[in-house]
GROMACS .gro file of C-alpha atoms in nm:
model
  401
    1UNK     CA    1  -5.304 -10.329  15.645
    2UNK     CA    2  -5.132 -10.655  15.619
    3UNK     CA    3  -5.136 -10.869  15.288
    4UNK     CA    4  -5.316 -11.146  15.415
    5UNK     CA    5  -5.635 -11.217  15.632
    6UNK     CA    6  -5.797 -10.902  15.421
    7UNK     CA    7  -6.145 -11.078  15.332
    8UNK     CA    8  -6.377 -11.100  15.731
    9UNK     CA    9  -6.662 -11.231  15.840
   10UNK     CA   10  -6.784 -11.094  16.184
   11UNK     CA   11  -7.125 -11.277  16.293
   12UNK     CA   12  -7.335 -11.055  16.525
   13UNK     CA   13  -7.484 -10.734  16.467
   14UNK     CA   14  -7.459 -10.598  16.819
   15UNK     CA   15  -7.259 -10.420  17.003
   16UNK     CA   16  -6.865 -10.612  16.949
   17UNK     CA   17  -6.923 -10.707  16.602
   18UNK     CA   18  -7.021 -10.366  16.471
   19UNK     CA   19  -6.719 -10.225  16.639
   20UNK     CA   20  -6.452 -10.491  16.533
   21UNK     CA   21  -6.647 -10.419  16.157
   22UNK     CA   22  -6.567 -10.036  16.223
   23UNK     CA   23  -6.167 -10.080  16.303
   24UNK     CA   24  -6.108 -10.362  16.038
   25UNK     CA   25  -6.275 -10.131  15.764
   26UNK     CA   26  -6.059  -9.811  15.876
   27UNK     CA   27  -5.776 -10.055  15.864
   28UNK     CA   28  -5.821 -10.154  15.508
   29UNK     CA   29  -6.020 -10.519  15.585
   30UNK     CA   30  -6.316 -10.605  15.389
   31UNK     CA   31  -6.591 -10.684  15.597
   32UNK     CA   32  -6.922 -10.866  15.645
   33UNK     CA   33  -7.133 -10.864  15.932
   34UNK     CA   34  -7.416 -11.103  15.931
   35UNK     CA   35  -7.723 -11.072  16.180
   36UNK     CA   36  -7.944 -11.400  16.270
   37UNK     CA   37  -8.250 -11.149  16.321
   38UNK     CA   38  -8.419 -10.975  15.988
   39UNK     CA   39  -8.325 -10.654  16.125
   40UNK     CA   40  -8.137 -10.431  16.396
   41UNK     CA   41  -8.255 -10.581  16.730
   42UNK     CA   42  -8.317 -10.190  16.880
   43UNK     CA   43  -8.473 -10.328  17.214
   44UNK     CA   44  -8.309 -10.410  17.565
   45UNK     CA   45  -8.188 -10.208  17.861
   46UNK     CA   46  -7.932  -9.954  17.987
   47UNK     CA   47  -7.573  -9.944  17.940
   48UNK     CA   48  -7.274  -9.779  18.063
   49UNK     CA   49  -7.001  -9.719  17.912
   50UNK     CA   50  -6.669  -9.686  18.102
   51UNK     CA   51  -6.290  -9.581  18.117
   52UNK     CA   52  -6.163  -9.761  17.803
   53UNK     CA   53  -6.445  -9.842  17.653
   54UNK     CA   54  -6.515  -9.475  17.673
   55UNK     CA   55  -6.177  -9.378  17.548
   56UNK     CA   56  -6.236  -9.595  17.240
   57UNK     CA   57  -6.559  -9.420  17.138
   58UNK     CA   58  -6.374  -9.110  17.131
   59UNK     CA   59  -6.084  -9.259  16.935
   60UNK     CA   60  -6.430  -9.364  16.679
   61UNK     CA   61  -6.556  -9.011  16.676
   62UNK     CA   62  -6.881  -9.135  16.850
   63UNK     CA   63  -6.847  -9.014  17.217
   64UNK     CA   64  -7.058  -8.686  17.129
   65UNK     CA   65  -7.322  -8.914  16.984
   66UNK     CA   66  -7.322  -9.171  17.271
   67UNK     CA   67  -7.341  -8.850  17.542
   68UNK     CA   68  -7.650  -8.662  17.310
   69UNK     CA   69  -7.824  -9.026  17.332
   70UNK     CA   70  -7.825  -9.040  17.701
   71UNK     CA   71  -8.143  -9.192  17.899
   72UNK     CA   72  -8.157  -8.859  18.115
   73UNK     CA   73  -8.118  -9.084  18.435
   74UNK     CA   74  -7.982  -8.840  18.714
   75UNK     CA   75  -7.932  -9.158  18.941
   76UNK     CA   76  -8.032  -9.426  19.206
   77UNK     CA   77  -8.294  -9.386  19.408
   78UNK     CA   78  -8.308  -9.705  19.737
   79UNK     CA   79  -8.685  -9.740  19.790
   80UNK     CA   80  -8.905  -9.935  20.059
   81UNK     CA   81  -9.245 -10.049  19.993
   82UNK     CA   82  -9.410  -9.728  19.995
   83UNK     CA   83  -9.213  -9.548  19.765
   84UNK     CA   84  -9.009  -9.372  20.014
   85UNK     CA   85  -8.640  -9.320  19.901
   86UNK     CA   86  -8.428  -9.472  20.230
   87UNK     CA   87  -8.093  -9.349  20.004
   88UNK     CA   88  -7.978  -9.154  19.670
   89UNK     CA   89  -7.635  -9.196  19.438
   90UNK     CA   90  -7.659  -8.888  19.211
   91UNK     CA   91  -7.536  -8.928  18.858
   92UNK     CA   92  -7.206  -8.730  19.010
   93UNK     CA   93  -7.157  -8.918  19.265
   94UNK     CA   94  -6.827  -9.150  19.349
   95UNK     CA   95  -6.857  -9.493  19.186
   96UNK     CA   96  -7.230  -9.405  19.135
   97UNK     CA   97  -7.508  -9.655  18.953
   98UNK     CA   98  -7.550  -9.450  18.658
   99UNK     CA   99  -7.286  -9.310  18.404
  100UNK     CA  100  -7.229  -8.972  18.211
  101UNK     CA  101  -7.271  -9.240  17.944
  102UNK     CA  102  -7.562  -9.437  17.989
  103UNK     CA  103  -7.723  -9.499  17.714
  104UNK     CA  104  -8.008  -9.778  17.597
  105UNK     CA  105  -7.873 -10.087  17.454
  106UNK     CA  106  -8.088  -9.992  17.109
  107UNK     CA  107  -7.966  -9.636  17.063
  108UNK     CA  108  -7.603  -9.776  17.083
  109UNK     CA  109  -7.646 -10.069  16.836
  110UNK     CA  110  -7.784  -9.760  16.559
  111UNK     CA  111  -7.498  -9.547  16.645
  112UNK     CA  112  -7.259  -9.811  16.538
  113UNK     CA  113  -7.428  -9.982  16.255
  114UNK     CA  114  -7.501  -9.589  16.110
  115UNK     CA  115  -7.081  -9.542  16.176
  116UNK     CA  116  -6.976  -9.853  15.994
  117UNK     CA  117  -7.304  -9.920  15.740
  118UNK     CA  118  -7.116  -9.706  15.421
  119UNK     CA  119  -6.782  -9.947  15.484
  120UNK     CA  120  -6.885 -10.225  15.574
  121UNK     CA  121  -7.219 -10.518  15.399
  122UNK     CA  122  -7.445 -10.580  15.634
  123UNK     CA  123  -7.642 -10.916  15.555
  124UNK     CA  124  -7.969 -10.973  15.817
  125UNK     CA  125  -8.169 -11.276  15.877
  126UNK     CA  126  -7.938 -11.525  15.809
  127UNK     CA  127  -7.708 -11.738  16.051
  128UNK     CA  128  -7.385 -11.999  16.033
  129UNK     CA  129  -7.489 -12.359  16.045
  130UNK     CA  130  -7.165 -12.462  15.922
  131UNK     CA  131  -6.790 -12.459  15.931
  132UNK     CA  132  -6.522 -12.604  15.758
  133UNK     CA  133  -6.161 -12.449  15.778
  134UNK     CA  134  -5.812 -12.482  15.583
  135UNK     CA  135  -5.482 -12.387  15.645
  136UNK     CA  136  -5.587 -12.079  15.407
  137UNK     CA  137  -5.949 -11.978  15.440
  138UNK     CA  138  -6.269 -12.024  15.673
  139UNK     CA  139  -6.581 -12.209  15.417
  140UNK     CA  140  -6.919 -12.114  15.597
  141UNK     CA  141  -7.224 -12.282  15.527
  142UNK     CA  142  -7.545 -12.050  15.592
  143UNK     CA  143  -7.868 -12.131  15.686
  144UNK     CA  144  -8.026 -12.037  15.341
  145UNK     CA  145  -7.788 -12.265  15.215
  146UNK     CA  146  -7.519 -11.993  15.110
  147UNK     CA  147  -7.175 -12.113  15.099
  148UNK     CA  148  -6.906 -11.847  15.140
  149UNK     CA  149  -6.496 -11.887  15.183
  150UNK     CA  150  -6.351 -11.559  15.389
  151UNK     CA  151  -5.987 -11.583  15.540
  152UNK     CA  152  -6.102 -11.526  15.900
  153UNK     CA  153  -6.436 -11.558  16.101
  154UNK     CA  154  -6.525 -11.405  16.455
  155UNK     CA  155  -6.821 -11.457  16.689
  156UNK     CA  156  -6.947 -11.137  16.844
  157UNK     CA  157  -7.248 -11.327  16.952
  158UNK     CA  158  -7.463 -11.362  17.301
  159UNK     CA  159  -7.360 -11.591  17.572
  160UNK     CA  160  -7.588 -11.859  17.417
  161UNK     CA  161  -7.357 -11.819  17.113
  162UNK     CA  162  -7.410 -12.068  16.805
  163UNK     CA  163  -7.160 -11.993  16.602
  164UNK     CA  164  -6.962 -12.051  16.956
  165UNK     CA  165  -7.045 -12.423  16.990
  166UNK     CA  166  -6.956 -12.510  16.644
  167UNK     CA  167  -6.593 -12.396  16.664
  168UNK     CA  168  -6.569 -12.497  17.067
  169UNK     CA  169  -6.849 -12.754  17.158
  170UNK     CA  170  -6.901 -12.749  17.518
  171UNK     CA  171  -6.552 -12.652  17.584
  172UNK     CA  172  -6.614 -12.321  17.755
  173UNK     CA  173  -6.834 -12.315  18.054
  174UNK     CA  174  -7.124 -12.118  18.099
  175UNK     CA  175  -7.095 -12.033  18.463
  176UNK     CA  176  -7.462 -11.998  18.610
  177UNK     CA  177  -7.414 -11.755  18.959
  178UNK     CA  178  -7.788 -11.797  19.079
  179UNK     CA  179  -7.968 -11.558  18.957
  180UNK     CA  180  -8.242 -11.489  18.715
  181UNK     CA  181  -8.361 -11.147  18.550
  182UNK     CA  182  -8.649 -11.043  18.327
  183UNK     CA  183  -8.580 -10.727  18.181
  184UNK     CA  184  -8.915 -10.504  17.969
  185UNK     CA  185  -9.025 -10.209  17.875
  186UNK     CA  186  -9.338 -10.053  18.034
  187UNK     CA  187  -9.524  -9.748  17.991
  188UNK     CA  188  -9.457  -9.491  18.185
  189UNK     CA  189  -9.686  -9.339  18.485
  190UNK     CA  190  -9.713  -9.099  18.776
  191UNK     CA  191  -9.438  -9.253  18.997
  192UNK     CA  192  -9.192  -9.245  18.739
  193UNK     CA  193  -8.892  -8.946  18.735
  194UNK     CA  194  -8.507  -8.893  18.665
  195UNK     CA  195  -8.410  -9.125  18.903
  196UNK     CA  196  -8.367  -9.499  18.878
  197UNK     CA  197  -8.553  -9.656  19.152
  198UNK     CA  198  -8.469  -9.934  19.333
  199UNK     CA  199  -8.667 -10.170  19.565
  200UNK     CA  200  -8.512 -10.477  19.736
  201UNK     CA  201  -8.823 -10.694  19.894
  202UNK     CA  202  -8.782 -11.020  20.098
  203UNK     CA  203  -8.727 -11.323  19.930
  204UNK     CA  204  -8.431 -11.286  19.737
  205UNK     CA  205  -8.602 -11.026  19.536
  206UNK     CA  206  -8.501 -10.699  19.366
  207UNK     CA  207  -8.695 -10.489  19.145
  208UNK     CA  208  -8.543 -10.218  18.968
  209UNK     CA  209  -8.741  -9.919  18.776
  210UNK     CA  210  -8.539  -9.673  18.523
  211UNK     CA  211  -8.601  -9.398  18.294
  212UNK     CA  212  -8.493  -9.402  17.932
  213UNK     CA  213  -8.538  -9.068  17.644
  214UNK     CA  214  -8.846  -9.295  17.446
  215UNK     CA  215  -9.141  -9.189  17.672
  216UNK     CA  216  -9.077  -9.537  17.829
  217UNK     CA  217  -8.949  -9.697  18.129
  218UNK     CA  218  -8.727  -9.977  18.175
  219UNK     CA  219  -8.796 -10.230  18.380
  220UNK     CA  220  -8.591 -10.543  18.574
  221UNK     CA  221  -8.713 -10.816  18.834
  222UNK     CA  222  -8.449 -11.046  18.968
  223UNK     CA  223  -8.439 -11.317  19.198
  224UNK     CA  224  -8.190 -11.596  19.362
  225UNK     CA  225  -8.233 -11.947  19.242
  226UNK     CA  226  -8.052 -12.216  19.169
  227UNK     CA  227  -8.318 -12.414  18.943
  228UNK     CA  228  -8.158 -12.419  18.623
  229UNK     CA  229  -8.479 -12.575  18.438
  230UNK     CA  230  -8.615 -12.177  18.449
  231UNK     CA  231  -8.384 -12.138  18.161
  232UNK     CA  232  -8.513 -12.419  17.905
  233UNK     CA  233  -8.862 -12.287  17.948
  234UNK     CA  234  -9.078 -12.184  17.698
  235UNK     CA  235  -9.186 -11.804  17.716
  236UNK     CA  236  -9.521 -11.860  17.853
  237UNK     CA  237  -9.381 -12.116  18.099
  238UNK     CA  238  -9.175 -11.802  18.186
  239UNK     CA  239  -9.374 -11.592  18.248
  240UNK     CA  240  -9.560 -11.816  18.466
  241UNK     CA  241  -9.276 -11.814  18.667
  242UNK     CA  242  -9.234 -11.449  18.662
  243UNK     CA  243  -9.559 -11.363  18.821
  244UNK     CA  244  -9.541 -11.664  19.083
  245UNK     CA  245  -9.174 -11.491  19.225
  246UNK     CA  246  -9.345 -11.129  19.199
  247UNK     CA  247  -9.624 -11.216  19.394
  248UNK     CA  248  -9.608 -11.078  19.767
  249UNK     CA  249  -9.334 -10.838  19.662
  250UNK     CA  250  -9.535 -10.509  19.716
  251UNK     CA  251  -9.399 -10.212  19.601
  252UNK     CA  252  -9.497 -10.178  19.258
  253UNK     CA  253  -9.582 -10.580  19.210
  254UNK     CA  254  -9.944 -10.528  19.027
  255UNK     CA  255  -9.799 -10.290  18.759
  256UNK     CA  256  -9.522 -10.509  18.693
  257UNK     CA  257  -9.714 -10.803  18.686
  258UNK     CA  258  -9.961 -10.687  18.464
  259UNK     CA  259  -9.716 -10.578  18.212
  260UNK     CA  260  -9.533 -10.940  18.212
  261UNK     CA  261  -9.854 -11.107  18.130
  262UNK     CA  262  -9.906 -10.850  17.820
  263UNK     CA  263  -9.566 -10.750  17.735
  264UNK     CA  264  -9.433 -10.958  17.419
  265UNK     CA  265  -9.038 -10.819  17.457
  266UNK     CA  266  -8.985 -10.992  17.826
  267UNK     CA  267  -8.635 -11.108  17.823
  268UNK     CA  268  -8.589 -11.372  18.076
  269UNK     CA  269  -8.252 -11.579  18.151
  270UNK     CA  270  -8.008 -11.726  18.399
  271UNK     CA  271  -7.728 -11.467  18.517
  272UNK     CA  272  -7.436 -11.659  18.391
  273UNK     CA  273  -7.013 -11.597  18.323
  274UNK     CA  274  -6.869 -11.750  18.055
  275UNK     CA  275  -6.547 -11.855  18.067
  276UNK     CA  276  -6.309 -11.998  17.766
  277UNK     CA  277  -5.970 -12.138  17.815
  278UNK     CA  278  -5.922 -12.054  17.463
  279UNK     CA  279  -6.094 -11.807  17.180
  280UNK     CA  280  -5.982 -11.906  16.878
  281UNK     CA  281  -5.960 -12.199  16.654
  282UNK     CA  282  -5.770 -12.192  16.358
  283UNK     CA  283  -5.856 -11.898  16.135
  284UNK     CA  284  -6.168 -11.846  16.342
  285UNK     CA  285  -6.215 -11.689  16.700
  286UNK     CA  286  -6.495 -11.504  16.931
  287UNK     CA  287  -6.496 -11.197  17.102
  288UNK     CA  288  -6.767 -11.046  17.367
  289UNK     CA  289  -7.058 -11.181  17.519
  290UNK     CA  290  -6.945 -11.528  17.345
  291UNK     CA  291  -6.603 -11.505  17.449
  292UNK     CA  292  -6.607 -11.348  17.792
  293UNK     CA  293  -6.939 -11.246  17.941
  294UNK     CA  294  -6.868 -11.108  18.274
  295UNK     CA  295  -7.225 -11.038  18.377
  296UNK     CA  296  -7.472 -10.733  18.388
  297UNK     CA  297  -7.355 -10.757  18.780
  298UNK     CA  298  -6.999 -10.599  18.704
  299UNK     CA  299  -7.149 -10.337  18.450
  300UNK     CA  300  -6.851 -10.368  18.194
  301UNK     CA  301  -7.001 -10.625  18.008
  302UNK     CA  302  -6.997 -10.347  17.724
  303UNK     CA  303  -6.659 -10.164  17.780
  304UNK     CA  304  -6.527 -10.529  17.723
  305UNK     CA  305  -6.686 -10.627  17.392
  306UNK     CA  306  -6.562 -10.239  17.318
  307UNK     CA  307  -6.216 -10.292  17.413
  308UNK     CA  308  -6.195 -10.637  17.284
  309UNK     CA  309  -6.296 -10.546  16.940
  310UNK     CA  310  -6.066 -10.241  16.911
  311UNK     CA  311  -5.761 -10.447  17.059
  312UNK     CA  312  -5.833 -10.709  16.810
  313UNK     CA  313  -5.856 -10.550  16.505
  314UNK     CA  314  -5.536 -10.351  16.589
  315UNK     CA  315  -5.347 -10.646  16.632
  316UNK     CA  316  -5.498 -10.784  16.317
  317UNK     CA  317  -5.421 -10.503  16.151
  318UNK     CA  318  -5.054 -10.513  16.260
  319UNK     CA  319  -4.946 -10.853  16.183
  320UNK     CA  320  -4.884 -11.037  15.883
  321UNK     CA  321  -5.013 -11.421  16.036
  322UNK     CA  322  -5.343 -11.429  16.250
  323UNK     CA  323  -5.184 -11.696  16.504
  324UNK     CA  324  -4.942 -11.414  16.589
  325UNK     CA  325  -5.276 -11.134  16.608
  326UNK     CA  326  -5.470 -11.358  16.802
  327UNK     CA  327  -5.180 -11.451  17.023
  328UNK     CA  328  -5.121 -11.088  17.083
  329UNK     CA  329  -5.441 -11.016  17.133
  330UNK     CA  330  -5.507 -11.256  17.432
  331UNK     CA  331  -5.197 -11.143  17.616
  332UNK     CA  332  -5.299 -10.790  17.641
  333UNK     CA  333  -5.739 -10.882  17.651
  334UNK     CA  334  -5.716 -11.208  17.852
  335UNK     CA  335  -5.587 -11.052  18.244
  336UNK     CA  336  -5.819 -10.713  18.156
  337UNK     CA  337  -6.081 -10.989  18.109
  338UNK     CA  338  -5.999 -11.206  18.428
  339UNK     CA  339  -5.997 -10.876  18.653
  340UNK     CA  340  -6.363 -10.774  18.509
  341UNK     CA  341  -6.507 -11.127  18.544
  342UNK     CA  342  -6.431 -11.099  18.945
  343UNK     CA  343  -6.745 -11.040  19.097
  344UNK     CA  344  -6.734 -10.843  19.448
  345UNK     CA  345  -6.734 -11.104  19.717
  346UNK     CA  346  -7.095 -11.177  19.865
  347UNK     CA  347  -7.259 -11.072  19.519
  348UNK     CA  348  -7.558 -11.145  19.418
  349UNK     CA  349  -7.633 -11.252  19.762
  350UNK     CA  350  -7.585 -10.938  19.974
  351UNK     CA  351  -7.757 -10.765  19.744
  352UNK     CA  352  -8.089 -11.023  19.766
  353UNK     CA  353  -8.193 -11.122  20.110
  354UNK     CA  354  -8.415 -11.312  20.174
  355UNK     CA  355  -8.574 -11.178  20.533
  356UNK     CA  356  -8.732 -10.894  20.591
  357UNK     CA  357  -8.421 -10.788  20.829
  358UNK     CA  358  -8.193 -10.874  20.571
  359UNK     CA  359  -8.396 -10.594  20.370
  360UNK     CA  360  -8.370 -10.343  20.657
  361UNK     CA  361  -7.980 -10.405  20.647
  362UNK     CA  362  -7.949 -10.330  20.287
  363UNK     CA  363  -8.140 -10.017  20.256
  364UNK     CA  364  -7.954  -9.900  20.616
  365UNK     CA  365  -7.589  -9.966  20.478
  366UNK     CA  366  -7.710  -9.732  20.119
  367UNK     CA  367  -7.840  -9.493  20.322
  368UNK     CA  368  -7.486  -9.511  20.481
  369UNK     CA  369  -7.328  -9.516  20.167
  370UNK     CA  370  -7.520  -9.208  20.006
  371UNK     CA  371  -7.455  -8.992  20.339
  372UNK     CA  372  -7.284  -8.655  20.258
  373UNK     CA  373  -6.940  -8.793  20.500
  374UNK     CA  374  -6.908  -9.125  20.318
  375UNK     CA  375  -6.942  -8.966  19.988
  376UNK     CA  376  -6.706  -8.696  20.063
  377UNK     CA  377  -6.475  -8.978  20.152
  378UNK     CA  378  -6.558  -9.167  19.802
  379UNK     CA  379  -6.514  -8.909  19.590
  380UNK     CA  380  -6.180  -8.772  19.754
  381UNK     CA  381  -5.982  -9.136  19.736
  382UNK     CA  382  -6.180  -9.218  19.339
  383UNK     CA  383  -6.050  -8.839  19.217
  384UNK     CA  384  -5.687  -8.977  19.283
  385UNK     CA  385  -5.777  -9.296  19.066
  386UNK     CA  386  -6.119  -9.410  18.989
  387UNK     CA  387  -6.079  -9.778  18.938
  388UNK     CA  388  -5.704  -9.863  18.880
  389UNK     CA  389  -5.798 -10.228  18.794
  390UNK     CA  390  -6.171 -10.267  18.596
  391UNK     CA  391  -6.182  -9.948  18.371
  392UNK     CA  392  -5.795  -9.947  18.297
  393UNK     CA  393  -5.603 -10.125  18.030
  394UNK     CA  394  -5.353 -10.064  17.820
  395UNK     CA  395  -5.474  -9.943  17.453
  396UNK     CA  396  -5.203  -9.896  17.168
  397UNK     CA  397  -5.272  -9.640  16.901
  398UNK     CA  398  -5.275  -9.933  16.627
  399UNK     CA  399  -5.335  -9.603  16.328
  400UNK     CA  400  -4.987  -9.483  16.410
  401UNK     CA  401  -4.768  -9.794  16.304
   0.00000   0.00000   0.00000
């Protein structure tokens, strides 16, 4: 541990903020983590984990955990209206839809907070409504009207970070790419299994149906817009919305629909990027979802708030100024970052059509892709190297200097 910088405060009480609070503490840091809700938000959806991220958890002493805590998804199911599967991806498969580590947003956030709860305070239900820095120390101003002076400060907040705008204003853009999604949890019935099940329907429309390990399903409805005003809307207004695109989807439309209307956790938002030309200010910086969020769409949004906290910390942790850690920090995070945030060309188009035809072509090309020659093929050229450029970066072992 270096002699400075020793006293951090990490807002967000997620998934990056619990981890950066885990490798500061092992490095010697004393550390607060604050949390804007009055208690561990457990809900949302699944999450992979993948190549460094993964590494990282093992480096933590949490992979076993993560693996035990698995959703029990064997993999993705292609669907048409009547329930018939038109293609599979089994959980083994090359490049496949779900992960050995796939895991539920909620289980995750308790494995971390229970790894890093002993080390490190926790404080819940309160927020930053002010900062004020020095060439010394960070003063924040809390919205119970707390005033506290730590020598550094990092956002590990959501992509409609607060804490964000007060150290950056509008400065980085939240890139919008078109597409909504309402994620919930439903009960689960007769059609349910293992699988994941997917259903593209005309109309830019995708539903998507998984298992989870809570007795529960999870559930997802997306669709291609470009009305941004579906974002500012209050939740009823949203849900309004909801049921309007779901209608004349088929499939399983009345069982979704009748959970939106009584389901009080619908998450609803604007698929969106956001991109910073810079993450730190001063003696304060952000990290994750605030800092970088490359979208559910390139399913690393949580291998890079892993990475990034655990590359941070390190270089915290090995030198003596911040404006050298946080310089250090971006060279190695920011091209990792820039490779992620590439989304496949044609996505989330392809993926949405909006004719019936353009349905027939998508479920035709994954029954293509899930035939026993094409994954023979996929799993021979991924054995020699997975994913050379999205899973793989460079990650220094910080405890041995």
């Amino acid at each position: 541990m270096k002699s400075g910088n020793k006293k951090v405060l990490v807002s967000g009480a997620s998934i990056a903020g619990p981890t950066l609070a885990f490798w500061l503490a092992k490095y010697g840091f004393d550390v607060t983590v604050i949390e804007r809700s009055k208690s561990l938000r457990l809900g949302g959806q699944n999450l992979d984990i993948r190549g460094a991220g993964r590494a990282i958890t093992r480096l933590m002493g949490l992979e076993d955990e993560i693996l035990a805590a698995n959703t029990g998804e064997i993999g993705l199911q292609f669907v048409n209206k009547n329930n018939q599967v038109e293609a599979a991806f089994p959980i083994d498969g090359a490049n496949g839809f779900t992960s050995e580590a796939e895991i539920l947003r909620g289980d995750l956030v308790n494995i971390l907070y229970n790894a890093t709860k002993k080390k490190v305070k926790y404080v819940f239900g309160i927020h930053i409504t002010a900062i004020d820095q020095g060439d010394d120390r960070v003063t924040t101003t809390f919205n119970d009207g707390r005033i506290d002076i730590f020598d550094l400060l990092i956002a590990a907040e959501g992509v409609r970070s607060t804490t964000r705008y007060l150290l950056f204003g509008d400065e980085p853009e939240i890139k919008f790419v078109g597409l909504y999604n309402a994620w919930y949890t439903i009960p689960k019935n007769d059609t349910d299994t293992k699988w994941a099940r997917w259903y593209t329907a005309p109309g830019s429309r995708v539903m998507v149906i998984r298992p989870d390990n809570h007795g529960t399903v999870r559930a997802s409805f997306s669709f291609l817009s470009d009305n941004l005003s579906y974002q500012n809307l209050s939740n009823s207004e949203q849900k309004k919305v909801l049921k309007e695109k779901l209608s004349g989807a088929g499939w399983e439309e009345n069982r979704l629909m009748k959970e939106v209307e009584k389901n009080d956790d619908v998450y609803f938002d604007g698929v969106s990027q956001v991109h910073a030309p810079r993450w730190f200010n001063g003696r304060a910086g952000m990290i994750g979802d605030a800092a970088y969020c490359p979208t559910p769409l390139t399913g690393m949004g949580t291998t890079l708030a892993i990475v990034g906290a655990y590359l941070l910390a390190g270089e915290l942790s090995r030198h003596e100024k911040h404006k050298d850690a946080f310089a250090a920090y971006e060279e190695r995070m920011r091209p990792f970052v820039n490779n992620v945030q590439k989304l496949p060309p044609g996505v989330p188009w392809l993926a949405h059509p909006k004719s019936k035809f353009g349905v027939k072509v998508v479920n035709t090309m994954a029954g293509i892709l899930a035939s026993r020659p094409v994954r023979k093929i996929s799993k021979l050229f991924a054995s020699k190297d997975e994913d050379p450029t999205k899973d793989k970066i460079d990650l220094p072992d910080f405890t041995s200097q």
